[in-house]
Amino acid sequence: PANIELSALEVTMGNVMSRELIMKEYIEAVRTKYDYILIDCMPSLGLMTINALVAADSVLIPVQAAYLPVKGLQQLIHTIAMVKKRILLTMVDFRTNYAKDVAGKVREAYGEKIEIFDTVIPMSVKAAETSAEGVSIFSHCLNGKVAKAYETIAKEVLRNEE
């Protein structure tokens, strides 16, 4: 059962690596002790709910038989489908052996359990400049390596959805 300390957990998890996998790791550690593990979530798509979706074998969605809840159900079903376990490596500085090693270790450690996109988003000053200018990478540097990488990842996501 939850208590008041749970309310601070999302803030605490904000900077943790692989934060969407935390609940899954804890559940895996105790899974053999239970026939079923039920996780009741708030009707939001916060970090705790994302953790629950990643950890879940199946999802039961209670929905009221009324127009607005059913309309929200469409979005929830779409989100659940999108929350498949996938990793996208970003801000990778291919000029360094360190970044290459870390990317390799991620693929080695998670590649058999979690889909890792082939596409990698590279580190780029142009990408950092977009935040300051308040524009997309496509407006700022259409032919740059980061824009090309985002275009490639979009195509890869669409191919995976087919």
CSV table of N, CA, C and O in Angstrom, one decimal, residues 89 92 94 98-108 116 120:
chain,number,residue,atom,x,y,z
A,89,LEU,N,19.4,5.8,-27.9
A,89,LEU,CA,20.6,6.4,-27.4
A,89,LEU,C,20.7,7.8,-27.9
A,89,LEU,O,20.5,8.0,-29.2
A,92,VAL,N,25.0,11.2,-28.1
A,92,VAL,CA,26.2,10.4,-28.2
A,92,VAL,C,27.3,11.1,-28.9
A,92,VAL,O,27.1,11.5,-30.1
A,94,PHE,N,30.3,10.7,-30.7
A,94,PHE,CA,31.1,9.6,-31.4
A,94,PHE,C,32.6,9.9,-31.5
A,94,PHE,O,33.4,9.1,-31.9
A,98,TYR,N,34.9,6.8,-24.9
A,98,TYR,CA,34.0,6.6,-23.8
A,98,TYR,C,32.5,6.5,-24.2
A,98,TYR,O,31.8,5.5,-23.8
A,99,ALA,N,32.1,7.4,-25.1
A,99,ALA,CA,30.7,7.3,-25.6
A,99,ALA,C,30.5,6.0,-26.3
A,99,ALA,O,29.4,5.4,-26.2
A,100,LYS,N,31.4,5.7,-27.2
A,100,LYS,CA,31.3,4.4,-27.9
A,100,LYS,C,31.2,3.2,-27.0
A,100,LYS,O,30.4,2.3,-27.2
A,101,ASP,N,32.1,3.2,-26.0
A,101,ASP,CA,32.0,2.1,-25.0
A,101,ASP,C,30.7,2.0,-24.2
A,101,ASP,O,30.2,0.9,-24.1
A,102,VAL,N,30.2,3.2,-23.8
A,102,VAL,CA,29.0,3.2,-23.0
A,102,VAL,C,27.8,2.7,-23.9
A,102,VAL,O,27.0,1.9,-23.5
A,103,ALA,N,27.8,3.2,-25.2
A,103,ALA,CA,26.7,2.7,-26.1
A,103,ALA,C,26.8,1.2,-26.3
A,103,ALA,O,25.8,0.5,-26.3
A,104,GLY,N,28.0,0.7,-26.4
A,104,GLY,CA,28.2,-0.7,-26.6
A,104,GLY,C,27.7,-1.5,-25.3
A,104,GLY,O,27.1,-2.5,-25.4
A,105,LYS,N,28.0,-0.9,-24.2
A,105,LYS,CA,27.6,-1.6,-22.9
A,105,LYS,C,26.1,-1.6,-22.7
A,105,LYS,O,25.5,-2.6,-22.2
A,106,VAL,N,25.5,-0.5,-23.2
A,106,VAL,CA,24.0,-0.5,-23.1
A,106,VAL,C,23.4,-1.5,-24.0
A,106,VAL,O,22.5,-2.3,-23.6
A,107,ARG,N,23.9,-1.6,-25.2
A,107,ARG,CA,23.4,-2.7,-26.1
A,107,ARG,C,23.7,-4.1,-25.6
A,107,ARG,O,22.8,-4.9,-25.7
A,108,GLU,N,24.9,-4.3,-25.0
A,108,GLU,CA,25.2,-5.6,-24.4
A,108,GLU,C,24.3,-5.9,-23.2
A,108,GLU,O,23.8,-7.0,-23.1
A,116,ILE,N,16.5,-1.9,-28.6
A,116,ILE,CA,17.3,-0.7,-28.7
A,116,ILE,C,17.3,-0.3,-30.2
A,116,ILE,O,17.6,-1.1,-31.1
A,120,VAL,N,20.9,6.3,-33.6
A,120,VAL,CA,21.5,7.0,-32.5
A,120,VAL,C,21.4,8.5,-32.8
A,120,VAL,O,21.8,8.9,-33.8
